[in-house]
């Protein structure tokens, strides 16, 4: 099945941090893929901007290597690579001085096209770059700014960062990336909920027992230990990715897919989260940190061996029982769980329905299971709806659960694009639906801040777990206390 590719208008993408890790692993490969698919016109330009000295040709070889390393050989067509290289330029620039700014201005020229400034750099220099873009006259009506998490480390610093970029860019020019929103299955969650009549009537506390959101990684901190050590799983994953997923599951139907219609609904969810503070933090959260263990059969080191601070108590795992105080969700816990060095890499949302109100099948129905909807983000993207049927054949009314299984890879002959492919072009299209609005980011911190403060006030230490397991046993107790169990990605 092929869909029609509509190219976006010719644009200029300026990537600050153009020689960094994000540009190499994600941005350049994503732009190449979209180009190779015919979605980017050859007149477009991608300008890497960074402090190092390099000419355009050297930047092109950097990009060639990025493609070779991060894209499968079968997708690498030599002619397309050569043509893509023609679109790449480099500008050596310093965020903190005037160096390079006139050169950037002359590369950009005067044509009225969409200009996207992607800040793939640390937040400490967001303000310097925005100021210099402004003072050099580089911000125009059709200019956009793209920033990545971490957007602050608490409400105050997020607010300050938003102020700094908001000084020169209007909110409708600012694209705050949460790459989880660009994942194919996350968008499918919207389709599932709002393009089917089936789910909407039962999508509430009368029919849903609880929701689980798990984002498990088998990797450790992979050389990012010192950044991660200042952040931990709560800031790195929960404040953004997990809360965004929770919002998409819990929000009321927006009136349209218009960016503000969707973001208004997500914001209401964030503002309805029941606060977790020093009083409730022990009962509702678990922090963990991995010890040495094994991953895919090989020994792997402890977290503390991967960071400088050998006394660090930063959490690499967190589990939370979140509650949403609305009519729709009263009494329906949302169990969130994320961690590094867990048993496998799996991200999924489980919507667990309530059991049938009355069992008419008597003893034969021992195996009657409450319905369960599994939305698998990765790997093996897809949706599974568990339903109970009669076991075929003679032998009485035996019941069993089967899955209505919609594995995307098996059912559709298309490769699921990387989240960045979608998001980078949404910036050019000016579509902010899959980006976080300022008030959403700040509302998320408003809920996270007291939780983190609660950990400090109660001196809640991390529970150590062996790398390659499902996290500390206390996280199992967190859900089992409520008579429920984690779905450990076995289906
Ligand atoms: C990033 C986090 O935002 O998301 C990383 O900073 C994490 O720590 C990554 O590994 C996970 O993303 P994905 O797409 O691989 O699930």
Coordinates of C-alpha atoms and ligand atoms in Angstrom, one line a residue:
X1 CA 0.0 0.0 0.0
X2 CA 1.6 3.3 -1.0
X3 CA 0.4 6.7 0.0
X4 CA 0.9 9.9 -2.1
X5 CA 3.9 11.9 -1.1
X6 CA 3.3 15.6 -1.1
X7 CA 6.5 17.7 -1.0
X8 CA 6.7 20.6 1.4
X9 CA 7.7 24.0 0.1
X10 CA 11.5 24.7 -0.2
X11 CA 12.9 25.7 3.1
X12 CA 16.1 26.5 5.0
X13 CA 16.9 24.5 8.1
X14 CA 19.7 25.9 10.2
X15 CA 20.8 23.3 12.7
X16 CA 22.8 24.9 15.6
X17 CA 24.8 22.0 17.1
X18 CA 25.0 20.8 13.5
X19 CA 28.0 18.5 14.2
X20 CA 26.6 17.1 17.4
X21 CA 25.2 13.8 18.3
X22 CA 21.5 14.6 17.7
X23 CA 22.3 16.0 14.2
X24 CA 24.4 13.0 13.4
X25 CA 22.1 10.3 14.7
X26 CA 18.6 11.7 14.0
X27 CA 18.3 15.0 12.1
X28 CA 20.5 14.4 9.1
X29 CA 19.3 10.8 8.6
X30 CA 15.6 11.9 9.0
X31 CA 16.0 14.8 6.5
X32 CA 17.7 12.4 4.0
X33 CA 14.9 9.9 4.3
X34 CA 12.3 12.5 3.6
X35 CA 14.4 13.8 0.7
X36 CA 14.8 10.3 -0.7
X37 CA 11.0 9.8 -0.5
X38 CA 10.4 12.9 -2.6
X39 CA 9.0 15.0 0.3
X40 CA 11.8 17.6 0.3
X41 CA 12.5 19.7 -2.7
X42 CA 16.1 19.9 -3.9
X43 CA 16.0 23.8 -3.6
X44 CA 15.9 23.4 0.2
X45 CA 19.0 24.0 2.2
X46 CA 20.3 22.5 5.4
X47 CA 22.9 24.5 7.2
X48 CA 24.9 23.0 9.9
X49 CA 26.1 25.7 12.4
X50 CA 28.6 25.0 15.1
X51 CA 31.7 26.4 16.6
X52 CA 34.3 24.2 14.9
X53 CA 36.0 25.3 11.7
X54 CA 35.0 23.3 8.7
X55 CA 34.1 24.1 5.1
X56 CA 31.0 23.0 3.2
X57 CA 32.7 19.9 1.8
X58 CA 33.9 18.8 5.2
X59 CA 30.4 19.1 6.5
X60 CA 29.2 17.0 3.6
X61 CA 31.6 14.2 4.5
X62 CA 30.4 14.4 8.1
X63 CA 26.9 14.0 6.8
X64 CA 27.8 11.2 4.5
X65 CA 29.3 9.3 7.5
X66 CA 26.2 10.0 9.5
X67 CA 24.0 8.4 6.8
X68 CA 26.3 5.4 6.4
X69 CA 26.3 4.8 10.2
X70 CA 22.6 5.4 10.9
X71 CA 20.7 4.2 7.8
X72 CA 20.5 0.7 6.5
X73 CA 22.6 0.0 3.4
X74 CA 19.6 -1.0 1.4
X75 CA 18.1 2.5 1.8
X76 CA 21.3 4.3 0.7
X77 CA 21.1 5.2 -3.0
X78 CA 24.3 6.8 -4.2
X79 CA 22.6 9.2 -6.6
X80 CA 20.2 10.4 -3.9
X81 CA 23.0 10.8 -1.4
X82 CA 25.0 12.9 -3.9
X83 CA 22.0 15.1 -4.6
X84 CA 21.2 15.5 -0.9
X85 CA 24.8 16.6 -0.3
X86 CA 24.3 19.5 -2.6
X87 CA 21.7 20.8 -0.2
X88 CA 24.1 20.9 2.8
X89 CA 26.1 23.9 3.9
X90 CA 28.2 24.7 7.0
X91 CA 28.7 27.9 9.0
X92 CA 31.2 28.2 11.8
X93 CA 29.5 30.4 14.3
X94 CA 29.8 31.4 18.0
X95 CA 26.6 31.9 20.0
X96 CA 28.5 34.2 22.4
X97 CA 30.2 36.5 20.0
X98 CA 29.7 38.1 16.6
X99 CA 31.7 35.4 14.9
X100 CA 30.0 33.8 12.0
X101 CA 26.7 35.7 12.1
X102 CA 27.3 37.8 9.0
X103 CA 28.3 34.6 7.1
X104 CA 25.1 32.9 8.2
X105 CA 23.1 35.9 7.1
X106 CA 24.8 35.8 3.7
X107 CA 24.1 32.1 3.3
X108 CA 20.5 32.6 4.1
X109 CA 20.1 35.5 1.7
X110 CA 16.9 37.4 1.2
X111 CA 14.4 34.9 -0.2
X112 CA 11.1 34.7 1.6
X113 CA 11.0 31.1 2.6
X114 CA 10.4 29.2 5.8
X115 CA 13.4 29.2 8.0
X116 CA 13.7 26.8 10.8
X117 CA 16.3 27.3 13.5
X118 CA 16.9 24.0 15.3
X119 CA 18.7 24.4 18.6
X120 CA 20.4 21.1 19.0
X121 CA 22.6 22.6 21.7
X122 CA 22.4 22.9 25.5
X123 CA 19.7 25.1 26.9
X124 CA 22.3 27.4 28.5
X125 CA 22.9 29.1 25.1
X126 CA 19.2 29.2 23.8
X127 CA 19.0 32.8 24.9
X128 CA 22.3 33.8 23.3
X129 CA 21.3 32.3 20.0
X130 CA 17.8 33.8 20.1
X131 CA 19.3 37.2 20.9
X132 CA 21.8 37.1 18.0
X133 CA 19.2 35.8 15.6
X134 CA 17.2 38.8 16.5
X135 CA 20.0 41.4 16.5
X136 CA 21.2 40.1 13.1
X137 CA 17.8 40.6 11.6
X138 CA 17.4 36.8 11.0
X139 CA 13.9 36.4 12.5
X140 CA 11.2 37.1 10.0
X141 CA 7.5 36.3 9.8
X142 CA 8.1 32.8 8.5
X143 CA 11.0 31.9 10.8
X144 CA 10.6 29.2 13.4
X145 CA 12.5 28.0 16.4
X146 CA 12.8 24.3 17.3
X147 CA 13.9 23.3 20.8
X148 CA 14.3 20.0 22.5
X149 CA 13.9 18.8 26.0
X150 CA 15.1 19.2 28.7
X151 CA 13.1 22.4 28.8
X152 CA 14.2 23.3 32.3
X153 CA 14.8 21.2 35.3
X154 CA 11.9 22.5 37.3
X155 CA 9.0 25.0 36.8
X156 CA 11.2 28.1 37.5
X157 CA 13.9 27.2 35.0
X158 CA 11.4 26.1 32.4
X159 CA 9.6 29.4 32.8
X160 CA 12.9 31.3 32.4
X161 CA 13.8 29.4 29.2
X162 CA 10.4 30.0 27.8
X163 CA 10.8 33.7 28.5
X164 CA 14.2 33.8 26.9
X165 CA 13.0 32.3 23.6
X166 CA 9.6 34.0 23.8
X167 CA 11.4 37.4 23.8
X168 CA 12.0 37.1 20.1
X169 CA 9.7 34.4 18.8
X170 CA 5.9 34.2 19.1
X171 CA 4.4 31.1 20.6
X172 CA 3.2 30.0 17.2
X173 CA 6.8 30.1 15.9
X174 CA 8.2 27.9 18.7
X175 CA 8.2 24.2 18.2
X176 CA 9.0 22.3 21.4
X177 CA 9.9 18.7 20.4
X178 CA 8.8 15.7 22.4
X179 CA 9.8 13.0 20.0
X180 CA 7.3 10.6 21.5
X181 CA 4.6 12.6 19.9
X182 CA 6.1 11.9 16.5
X183 CA 6.0 8.1 16.9
X184 CA 3.6 6.4 14.6
X185 CA 1.6 4.5 17.2
X186 CA 1.2 7.6 19.3
X187 CA -0.6 9.2 16.4
X188 CA -2.5 6.0 16.0
X189 CA -3.8 6.4 19.5
X190 CA -5.6 9.5 18.3
X191 CA -7.0 7.6 15.4
X192 CA -8.0 4.7 17.6
X193 CA -9.8 6.9 20.1
X194 CA -11.4 9.5 17.7
X195 CA -11.9 7.7 14.4
X196 CA -13.8 4.8 15.9
X197 CA -17.1 4.8 17.7
X198 CA -16.2 1.6 19.5
X199 CA -14.0 3.0 22.3
X200 CA -15.4 6.4 23.1
X201 CA -18.5 5.2 25.1
X202 CA -16.4 2.8 27.3
X203 CA -13.4 5.1 27.7
X204 CA -14.1 6.1 31.3
X205 CA -14.2 5.1 34.9
X206 CA -17.4 3.0 34.4
X207 CA -15.6 0.5 32.1
X208 CA -11.9 1.0 32.6
X209 CA -10.2 -0.5 35.7
X210 CA -6.8 1.1 35.2
X211 CA -4.2 2.2 32.7
X212 CA -0.5 1.2 32.6
X213 CA 2.1 3.1 30.7
X214 CA 5.5 1.5 30.5
X215 CA 8.5 2.8 28.7
X216 CA 11.2 0.3 29.3
X217 CA 14.7 0.4 27.9
X218 CA 17.3 -2.3 27.9
X219 CA 20.2 0.1 27.4
X220 CA 21.9 1.9 30.2
X221 CA 23.0 5.6 30.2
X222 CA 25.4 5.0 27.3
X223 CA 28.0 7.7 27.8
X224 CA 25.4 10.3 28.7
X225 CA 25.9 9.5 32.4
X226 CA 26.9 12.9 33.5
X227 CA 23.9 14.7 31.9
X228 CA 21.7 11.9 33.1
X229 CA 23.0 12.1 36.6
X230 CA 21.6 15.7 36.9
X231 CA 18.3 14.6 35.5
X232 CA 17.2 11.1 36.4
X233 CA 14.3 9.2 35.0
X234 CA 11.7 11.6 36.4
X235 CA 13.0 14.6 34.5
X236 CA 14.4 12.7 31.5
X237 CA 11.3 10.6 30.7
X238 CA 8.3 11.2 33.0
X239 CA 8.0 15.0 32.9
X240 CA 7.7 14.8 29.1
X241 CA 7.3 11.5 27.3
X242 CA 5.2 9.6 29.9
X243 CA 3.0 12.5 30.8
X244 CA 2.4 13.3 27.1
X245 CA 1.2 9.7 26.6
X246 CA -1.0 9.9 29.6
X247 CA -2.6 13.0 28.2
X248 CA -3.3 11.4 24.9
X249 CA -5.0 8.5 26.6
X250 CA -6.9 10.6 29.1
X251 CA -7.9 13.8 27.2
X252 CA -11.4 14.7 26.2
X253 CA -12.1 14.5 22.5
X254 CA -10.8 17.8 21.0
X255 CA -13.1 19.5 18.5
X256 CA -10.5 19.1 15.8
X257 CA -6.9 18.2 15.3
X258 CA -6.0 21.8 15.3
X259 CA -2.9 22.3 17.4
X260 CA -4.6 24.4 20.0
X261 CA -7.7 22.3 20.2
X262 CA -5.6 19.2 21.0
X263 CA -3.2 21.1 23.4
X264 CA -6.1 22.7 25.3
X265 CA -7.4 19.2 26.1
X266 CA -4.0 17.9 27.1
X267 CA -3.4 20.9 29.3
X268 CA -6.7 20.1 31.2
X269 CA -5.5 16.6 31.9
X270 CA -2.1 17.9 33.3
X271 CA -4.0 20.4 35.5
X272 CA -6.3 17.6 36.8
X273 CA -3.5 15.4 38.0
X274 CA -3.8 14.8 41.7
X275 CA -0.7 16.3 43.4
X276 CA 1.8 13.9 44.8
X277 CA 3.8 15.5 47.6
X278 CA 5.8 14.6 50.7
X279 CA 2.7 13.1 52.3
X280 CA 1.8 10.7 49.5
X281 CA 5.2 10.2 47.7
X282 CA 6.1 7.1 49.6
X283 CA 2.9 5.3 48.8
X284 CA 2.6 6.4 45.2
X285 CA 6.1 6.3 43.8
X286 CA 9.1 4.1 43.7
X287 CA 12.6 5.1 42.7
X288 CA 15.2 2.6 41.5
X289 CA 18.8 2.5 40.4
X290 CA 20.4 -0.4 38.5
X291 CA 23.2 -2.5 39.8
X292 CA 25.5 -4.6 37.7
X293 CA 23.7 -7.4 35.9
X294 CA 23.2 -8.7 32.4
X295 CA 21.8 -7.5 29.1
X296 CA 21.2 -9.9 26.3
X297 CA 23.3 -12.4 28.0
X298 CA 26.3 -10.1 28.5
X299 CA 27.5 -8.7 31.8
X300 CA 26.8 -4.9 32.2
X301 CA 28.1 -2.5 34.8
X302 CA 26.2 -0.7 37.5
X303 CA 24.9 2.8 37.0
X304 CA 27.4 4.0 39.6
X305 CA 30.2 2.7 37.4
X306 CA 29.0 4.9 34.5
X307 CA 28.9 8.2 36.3
X308 CA 31.5 10.4 38.0
X309 CA 29.7 10.7 41.3
X310 CA 30.1 7.3 42.9
X311 CA 27.6 8.3 45.7
X312 CA 24.9 9.3 43.3
X313 CA 21.4 8.4 44.2
X314 CA 19.9 9.5 40.9
X315 CA 17.0 7.2 39.8
X316 CA 17.3 5.2 36.6
X317 CA 13.8 3.8 37.2
X318 CA 10.6 5.3 38.4
X319 CA 7.1 3.9 39.0
X320 CA 4.2 6.2 39.8
X321 CA 0.6 5.7 40.6
X322 CA -1.0 8.8 39.1
X323 CA -4.6 9.8 39.4
X324 CA -6.7 12.2 37.4
X325 CA -9.3 14.1 39.3
X326 CA -12.1 14.4 36.7
X327 CA -15.5 12.7 36.3
X328 CA -14.2 10.6 33.5
X329 CA -11.2 9.2 35.4
X330 CA -12.2 9.3 39.1
X331 CA -10.9 6.1 40.7
X332 CA -8.9 4.9 37.7
X333 CA -5.2 4.8 38.5
X334 CA -2.7 5.4 35.7
X335 CA 0.4 3.4 36.6
X336 CA 3.5 4.9 35.0
X337 CA 6.8 3.1 34.8
X338 CA 10.0 3.8 33.0
X339 CA 13.6 2.7 33.5
X340 CA 17.0 2.0 32.0
X341 CA 18.6 -1.5 31.9
X342 CA 15.3 -3.3 32.2
X343 CA 14.5 -6.7 30.9
X344 CA 13.7 -5.6 27.4
X345 CA 13.0 -2.5 25.3
X346 CA 9.3 -2.2 25.2
X347 CA 7.0 0.8 25.3
X348 CA 3.3 0.2 25.6
X349 CA 0.0 1.4 27.0
X350 CA -2.3 -1.1 28.5
X351 CA -5.9 -0.1 29.0
X352 CA -7.4 -2.7 31.3
X353 CA -11.2 -2.9 31.2
X354 CA -13.3 -4.0 34.1
X355 CA -14.6 -7.6 34.3
X356 CA -18.1 -8.4 33.1
X357 CA -20.6 -7.4 35.8
X358 CA -22.1 -10.8 36.1
X359 CA -20.8 -14.2 35.0
X360 CA -23.5 -16.3 33.3
X361 CA -21.1 -19.2 32.5
X362 CA -20.5 -20.5 36.0
X363 CA -17.5 -22.8 36.5
X364 CA -16.9 -23.2 32.8
X365 CA -15.9 -19.6 32.7
X366 CA -13.0 -19.9 35.1
X367 CA -10.7 -18.4 32.5
X368 CA -12.9 -15.4 31.8
X369 CA -10.6 -12.5 31.5
X370 CA -11.4 -8.8 31.5
X371 CA -10.8 -7.2 28.2
X372 CA -7.5 -5.5 27.6
X373 CA -6.3 -3.1 25.0
X374 CA -2.6 -3.1 24.3
X375 CA -1.1 -0.2 22.3
X376 CA 2.5 -1.1 21.5
X377 CA 4.7 1.8 20.6
X378 CA 7.9 -0.1 20.2
X379 CA 9.2 -2.5 19.1
X380 CA 6.6 -4.3 16.8
X381 CA 4.2 -1.3 16.7
X382 CA 0.6 -2.3 16.8
X383 CA -2.6 -2.6 18.6
X384 CA -4.1 -5.7 20.2
X385 CA -7.5 -6.0 21.7
X386 CA -8.0 -9.0 23.9
X387 CA -11.5 -10.5 23.7
X388 CA -13.0 -13.6 25.1
X389 CA -14.5 -16.2 22.8
X390 CA -15.8 -19.7 23.1
X391 CA -13.0 -22.2 22.6
X392 CA -13.8 -23.7 19.2
X393 CA -15.0 -27.4 19.0
X394 CA -16.9 -29.7 21.3
X395 CA -16.4 -29.9 25.0
X396 CA -18.9 -27.5 26.5
X397 CA -18.7 -23.8 26.9
X398 CA -15.1 -23.3 27.5
X399 CA -13.9 -19.7 27.2
X400 CA -10.6 -18.3 26.2
X401 CA -9.0 -15.0 25.4
X402 CA -7.8 -14.2 21.9
X403 CA -6.3 -11.1 20.5
X404 CA -7.6 -9.1 17.7
X405 CA -4.1 -8.4 16.6
X406 CA -3.2 -5.4 14.4
X407 CA 0.5 -5.6 14.0
X408 CA 1.5 -2.7 11.7
X409 CA 4.5 -4.4 10.2
X410 CA 2.5 -7.5 9.3
X411 CA -0.5 -5.6 8.0
X412 CA 1.0 -2.7 6.1
X413 CA 3.9 -2.8 3.8
X414 CA 5.4 0.5 4.9
X415 CA 8.3 1.3 7.1
X416 CA 7.3 3.3 10.2
X417 CA 9.1 6.6 9.8
X418 CA 11.3 7.7 12.7
X419 CA 9.6 10.3 14.8
X420 CA 11.9 13.0 13.7
X421 CA 11.0 12.6 10.0
X422 CA 7.5 13.6 10.8
X423 CA 8.3 16.3 13.3
X424 CA 11.0 18.1 11.2
X425 CA 8.6 18.5 8.3
X426 CA 5.7 19.5 10.6
X427 CA 7.9 22.5 11.6
X428 CA 8.1 23.5 7.9
X429 CA 4.3 23.0 7.5
X430 CA 3.8 25.1 10.5
X431 CA 1.7 22.4 12.2
X432 CA 2.2 22.5 16.0
X433 CA -0.3 19.6 16.9
X434 CA 2.5 17.3 17.8
X435 CA 4.6 19.9 19.7
X436 CA 4.3 21.0 23.3
X437 CA 2.9 24.4 24.1
X438 CA 4.5 26.5 26.7
X439 CA 1.7 26.1 29.2
X440 CA 1.7 22.3 28.9
X441 CA 5.4 22.1 29.7
X442 CA 5.0 24.4 32.7
X443 CA 1.9 22.5 33.9
X444 CA 3.9 19.2 33.7
X445 CA 6.6 20.7 35.9
X446 CA 4.0 22.0 38.3
X447 CA 3.0 18.5 39.0
X448 CA 6.5 17.0 39.0
X449 CA 8.2 19.6 41.2
X450 CA 6.3 18.7 44.5
X451 CA 6.9 15.0 43.7
X452 CA 10.6 15.6 43.5
X453 CA 10.5 17.8 46.6
X454 CA 8.6 15.0 48.3
X455 CA 11.4 12.6 47.6
X456 CA 13.9 15.0 49.1
X457 CA 11.7 15.8 52.2
X458 CA 11.1 12.2 53.0
X459 CA 14.7 11.2 52.0
X460 CA 13.3 8.5 49.7
X461 CA 16.3 6.6 48.5
X462 CA 16.6 4.5 45.3
X463 CA 15.9 0.8 45.6
X464 CA 18.6 -1.0 43.8
X465 CA 17.7 -3.5 41.0
X466 CA 19.8 -5.8 39.0
X467 CA 20.3 -4.7 35.4
X468 CA 18.2 -6.9 33.1
X469 CA 15.2 -7.3 35.4
X470 CA 11.9 -5.4 35.6
X471 CA 13.1 -2.9 38.2
X472 CA 12.9 -3.0 42.0
X473 CA 10.5 -5.4 43.7
X474 CA 8.9 -2.4 45.5
X475 CA 7.5 -1.3 42.1
X476 CA 5.8 -4.7 41.8
X477 CA 4.4 -4.1 45.3
X478 CA 3.2 -0.6 44.3
X479 CA 0.7 -2.1 41.8
X480 CA 0.0 -5.4 43.6
X481 CA -1.1 -3.6 46.7
X482 CA -4.0 -2.5 44.6
X483 CA -4.7 -6.1 43.5
X484 CA -3.3 -5.6 40.0
X485 CA -0.1 -6.7 38.2
X486 CA 2.2 -5.1 35.6
X487 CA 1.8 -6.4 32.1
X488 CA 5.4 -7.3 31.4
X489 CA 5.4 -7.0 27.7
X490 CA 4.9 -10.8 27.2
X491 CA 2.1 -10.5 24.7
Ligands
LIG1 C1 15.1 10.6 25.3 C2 15.8 10.4 26.6 O1 14.3 11.7 25.4 O2 14.3 9.4 25.0 C3 16.7 9.1 26.6 O3 16.6 11.5 27.0 C4 15.9 7.9 26.2 O4 17.3 8.9 27.9 C5 15.1 8.2 24.9 O5 16.8 6.8 26.0 C6 14.2 7.1 24.5 O6 13.6 7.3 23.2 P1 13.2 6.1 22.3 O7 12.6 6.8 21.1 O8 14.4 5.3 22.0 O9 12.2 5.3 23.1

